[in-house]
mmCIF file of C-alpha atoms in Angstrom:
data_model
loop_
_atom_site.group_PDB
_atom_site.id
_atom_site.type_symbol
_atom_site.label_atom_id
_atom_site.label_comp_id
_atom_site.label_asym_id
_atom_site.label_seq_id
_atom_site.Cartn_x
_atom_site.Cartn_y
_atom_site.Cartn_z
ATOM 1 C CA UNK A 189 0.000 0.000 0.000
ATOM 2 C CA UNK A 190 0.813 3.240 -0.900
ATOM 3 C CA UNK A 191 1.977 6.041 2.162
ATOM 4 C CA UNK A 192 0.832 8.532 0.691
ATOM 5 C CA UNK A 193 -2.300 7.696 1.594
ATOM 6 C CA UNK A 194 -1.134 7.122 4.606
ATOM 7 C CA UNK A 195 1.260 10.368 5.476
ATOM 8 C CA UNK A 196 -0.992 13.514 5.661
ATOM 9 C CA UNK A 197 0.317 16.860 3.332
ATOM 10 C CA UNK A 198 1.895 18.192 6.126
ATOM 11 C CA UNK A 199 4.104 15.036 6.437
ATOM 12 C CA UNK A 200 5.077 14.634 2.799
ATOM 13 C CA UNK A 201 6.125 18.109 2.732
ATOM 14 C CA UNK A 202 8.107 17.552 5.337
ATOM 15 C CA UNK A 203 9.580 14.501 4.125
ATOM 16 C CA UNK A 204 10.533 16.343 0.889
ATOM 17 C CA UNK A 205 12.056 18.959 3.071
ATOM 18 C CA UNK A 206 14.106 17.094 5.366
ATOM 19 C CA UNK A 207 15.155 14.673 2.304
ATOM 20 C CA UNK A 208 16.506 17.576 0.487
ATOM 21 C CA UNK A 209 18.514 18.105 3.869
ATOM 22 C CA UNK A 210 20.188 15.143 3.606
ATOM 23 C CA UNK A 211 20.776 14.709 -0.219
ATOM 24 C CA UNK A 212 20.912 18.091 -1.726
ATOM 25 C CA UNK A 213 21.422 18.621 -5.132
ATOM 26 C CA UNK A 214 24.529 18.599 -7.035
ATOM 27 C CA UNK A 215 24.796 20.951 -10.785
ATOM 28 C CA UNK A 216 28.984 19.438 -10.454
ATOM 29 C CA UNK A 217 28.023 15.620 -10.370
ATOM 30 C CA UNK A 218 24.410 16.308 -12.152
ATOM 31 C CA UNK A 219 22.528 14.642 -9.553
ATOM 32 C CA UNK A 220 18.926 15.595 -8.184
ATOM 33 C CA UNK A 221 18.879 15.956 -4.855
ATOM 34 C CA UNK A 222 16.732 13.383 -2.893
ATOM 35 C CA UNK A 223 13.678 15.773 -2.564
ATOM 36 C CA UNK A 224 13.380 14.826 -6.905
ATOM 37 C CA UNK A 225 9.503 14.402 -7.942
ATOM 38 C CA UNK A 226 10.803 10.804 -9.192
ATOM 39 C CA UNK A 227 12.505 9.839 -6.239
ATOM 40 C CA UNK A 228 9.433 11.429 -3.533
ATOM 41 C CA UNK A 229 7.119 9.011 -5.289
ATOM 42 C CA UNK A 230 9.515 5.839 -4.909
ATOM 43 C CA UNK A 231 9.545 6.676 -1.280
ATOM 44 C CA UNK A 232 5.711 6.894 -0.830
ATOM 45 C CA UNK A 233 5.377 3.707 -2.938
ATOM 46 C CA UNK A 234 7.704 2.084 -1.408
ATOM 47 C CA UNK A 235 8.121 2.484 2.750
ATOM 48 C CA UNK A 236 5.392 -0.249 3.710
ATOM 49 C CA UNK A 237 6.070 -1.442 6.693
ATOM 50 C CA UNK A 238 8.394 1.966 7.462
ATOM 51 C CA UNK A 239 5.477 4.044 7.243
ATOM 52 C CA UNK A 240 4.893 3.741 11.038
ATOM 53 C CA UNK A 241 8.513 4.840 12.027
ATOM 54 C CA UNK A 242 8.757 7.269 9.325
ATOM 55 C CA UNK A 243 5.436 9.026 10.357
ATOM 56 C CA UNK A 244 6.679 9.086 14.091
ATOM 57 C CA UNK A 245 10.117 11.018 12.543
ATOM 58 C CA UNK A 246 8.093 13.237 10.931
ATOM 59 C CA UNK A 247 5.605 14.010 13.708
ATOM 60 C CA UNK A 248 9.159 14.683 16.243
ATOM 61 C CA UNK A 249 10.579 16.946 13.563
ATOM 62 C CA UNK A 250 7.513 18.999 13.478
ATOM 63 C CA UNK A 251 7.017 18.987 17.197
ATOM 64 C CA UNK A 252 10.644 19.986 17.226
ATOM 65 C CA UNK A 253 9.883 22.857 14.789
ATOM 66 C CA UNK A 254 6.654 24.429 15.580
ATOM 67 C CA UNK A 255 5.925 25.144 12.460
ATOM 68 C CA UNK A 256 5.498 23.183 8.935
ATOM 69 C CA UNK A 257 9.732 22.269 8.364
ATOM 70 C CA UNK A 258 9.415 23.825 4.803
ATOM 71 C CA UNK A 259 8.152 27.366 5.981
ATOM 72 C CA UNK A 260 11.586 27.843 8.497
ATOM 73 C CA UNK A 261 14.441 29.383 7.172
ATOM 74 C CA UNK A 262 17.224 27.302 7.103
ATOM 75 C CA UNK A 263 19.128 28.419 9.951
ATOM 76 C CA UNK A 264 16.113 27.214 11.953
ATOM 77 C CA UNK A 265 15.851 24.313 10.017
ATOM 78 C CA UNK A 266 19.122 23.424 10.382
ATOM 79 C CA UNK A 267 19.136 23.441 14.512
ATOM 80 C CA UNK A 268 16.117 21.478 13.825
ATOM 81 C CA UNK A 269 18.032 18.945 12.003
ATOM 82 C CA UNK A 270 20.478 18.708 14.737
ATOM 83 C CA UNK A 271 18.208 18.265 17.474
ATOM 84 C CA UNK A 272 16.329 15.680 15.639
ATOM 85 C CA UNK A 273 19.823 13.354 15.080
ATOM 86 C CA UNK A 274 20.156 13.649 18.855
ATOM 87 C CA UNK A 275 16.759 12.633 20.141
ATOM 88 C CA UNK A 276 14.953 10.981 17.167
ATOM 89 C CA UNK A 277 16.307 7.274 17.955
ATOM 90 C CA UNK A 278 15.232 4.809 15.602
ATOM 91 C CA UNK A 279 12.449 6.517 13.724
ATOM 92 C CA UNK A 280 15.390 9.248 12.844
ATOM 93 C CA UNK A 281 17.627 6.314 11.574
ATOM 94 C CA UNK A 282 14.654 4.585 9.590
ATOM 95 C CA UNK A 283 13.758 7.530 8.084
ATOM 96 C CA UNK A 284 17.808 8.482 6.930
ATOM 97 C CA UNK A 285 17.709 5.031 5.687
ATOM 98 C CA UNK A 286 14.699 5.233 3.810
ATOM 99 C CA UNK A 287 16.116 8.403 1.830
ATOM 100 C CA UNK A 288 19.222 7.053 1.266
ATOM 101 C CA UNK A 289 18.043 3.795 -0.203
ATOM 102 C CA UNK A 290 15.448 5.373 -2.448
ATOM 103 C CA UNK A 291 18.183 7.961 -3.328
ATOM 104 C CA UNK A 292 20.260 5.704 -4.491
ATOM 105 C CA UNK A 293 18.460 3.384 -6.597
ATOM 106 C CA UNK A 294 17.672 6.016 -9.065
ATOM 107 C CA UNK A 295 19.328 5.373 -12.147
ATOM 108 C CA UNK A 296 20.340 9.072 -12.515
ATOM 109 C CA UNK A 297 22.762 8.854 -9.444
ATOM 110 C CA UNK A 298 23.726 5.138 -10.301
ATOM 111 C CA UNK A 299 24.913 6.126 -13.392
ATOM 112 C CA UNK A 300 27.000 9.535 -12.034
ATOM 113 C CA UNK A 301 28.356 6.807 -9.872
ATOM 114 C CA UNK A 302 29.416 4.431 -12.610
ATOM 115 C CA UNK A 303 27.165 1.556 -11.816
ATOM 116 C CA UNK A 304 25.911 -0.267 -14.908
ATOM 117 C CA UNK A 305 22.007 0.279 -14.721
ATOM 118 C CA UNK A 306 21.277 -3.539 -15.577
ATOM 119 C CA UNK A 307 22.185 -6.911 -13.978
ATOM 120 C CA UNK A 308 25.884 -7.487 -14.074
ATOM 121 C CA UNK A 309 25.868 -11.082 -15.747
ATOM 122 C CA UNK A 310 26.376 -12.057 -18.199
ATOM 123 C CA UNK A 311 28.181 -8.248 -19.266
ATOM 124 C CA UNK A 312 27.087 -8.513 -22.826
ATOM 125 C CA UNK A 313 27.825 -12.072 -23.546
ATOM 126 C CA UNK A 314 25.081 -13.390 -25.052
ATOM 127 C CA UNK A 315 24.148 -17.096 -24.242
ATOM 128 C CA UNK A 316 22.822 -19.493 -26.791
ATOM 129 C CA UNK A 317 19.281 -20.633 -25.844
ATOM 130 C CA UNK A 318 19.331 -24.473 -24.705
ATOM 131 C CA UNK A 319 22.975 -24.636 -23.808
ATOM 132 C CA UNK A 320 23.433 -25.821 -21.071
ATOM 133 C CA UNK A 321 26.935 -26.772 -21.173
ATOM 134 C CA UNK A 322 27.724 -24.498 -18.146
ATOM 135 C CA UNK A 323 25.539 -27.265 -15.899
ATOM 136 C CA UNK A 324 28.627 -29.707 -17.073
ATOM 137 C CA UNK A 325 30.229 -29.763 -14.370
ATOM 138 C CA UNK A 326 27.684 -30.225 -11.665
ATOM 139 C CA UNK A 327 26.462 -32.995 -13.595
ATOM 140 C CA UNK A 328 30.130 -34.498 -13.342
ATOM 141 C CA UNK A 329 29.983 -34.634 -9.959
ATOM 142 C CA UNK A 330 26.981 -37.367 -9.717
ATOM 143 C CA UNK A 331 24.708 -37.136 -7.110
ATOM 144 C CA UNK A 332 24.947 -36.719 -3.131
ATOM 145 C CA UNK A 333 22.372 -37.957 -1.039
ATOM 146 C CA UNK A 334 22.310 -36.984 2.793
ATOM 147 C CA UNK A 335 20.538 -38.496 5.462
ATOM 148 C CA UNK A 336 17.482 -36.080 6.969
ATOM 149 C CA UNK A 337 18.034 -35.895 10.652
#
């Protein structure tokens, strides 16, 4: 299930905020930063069972605040931050976590990174369909049989 369903306006804003925070933007490596449109709407589809822990970060940061996190300027914002890494325990470190790994599984930062954006084997070497010569050796071997316990 979706959380954005489940994480009021309020929350998603302040998700975006705080995820810009920790990823910003980079015009030297041409990376979005992790409050992208693209990447927003992985997170949402994707925290399921994090929604919980992430909706408890959110609801400390804006008790923390006061206010909405977007509407402070960033000096504010910023102390915010800091107090929130000191007292927001695990729901802090699931919701870093959940940026991060959302971050960087978009194929725009893989690739600034160098990282192939398909499945490493076989690299371009293209395997002819019903050979199965690479199973040779395992079928060399002969069977093992092992007693259950």
């Amino acid at each position: 299930m979706s959380a954005d369903n489940q994480l009021t306006r309020t929350q998603r804003d302040d998700l975006r905020t705080i995820a810009a925070m920790i990823v910003p933007a980079s015009d030297e490596y041409k990376v979005p930063g992790a409050d992208d449109p693209v990447i927003q709407a992985d997170m949402l589809a994707t925290l399921g069972r994090d929604t919980k822990l992430v909706a408890a970060a959110l609801d400390h940061l804006a008790r923390l605040a006061g206010a909405p996190l977007a509407g402070l300027d960033a000096e504010k914002r910023d102390a915010v931050a800091q107090e929130f890494r000191k007292s927001g325990g695990a729901a802090a470190a699931t919701l870093a976590r959940v940026v991060l790994q959302c971050y960087y599984r978009d194929d725009r930062v893989l690739r600034s990174l160098g990282i192939e954006l398909r499945a490493p084997f076989p690299k371009g070497h293209v395997l002819p369909d019903g050979d199965w010569s690479l199973l040779d050796p395992v079928k060399a071997r002969g069977g093992s049989l092992r007693q259950v316990p």
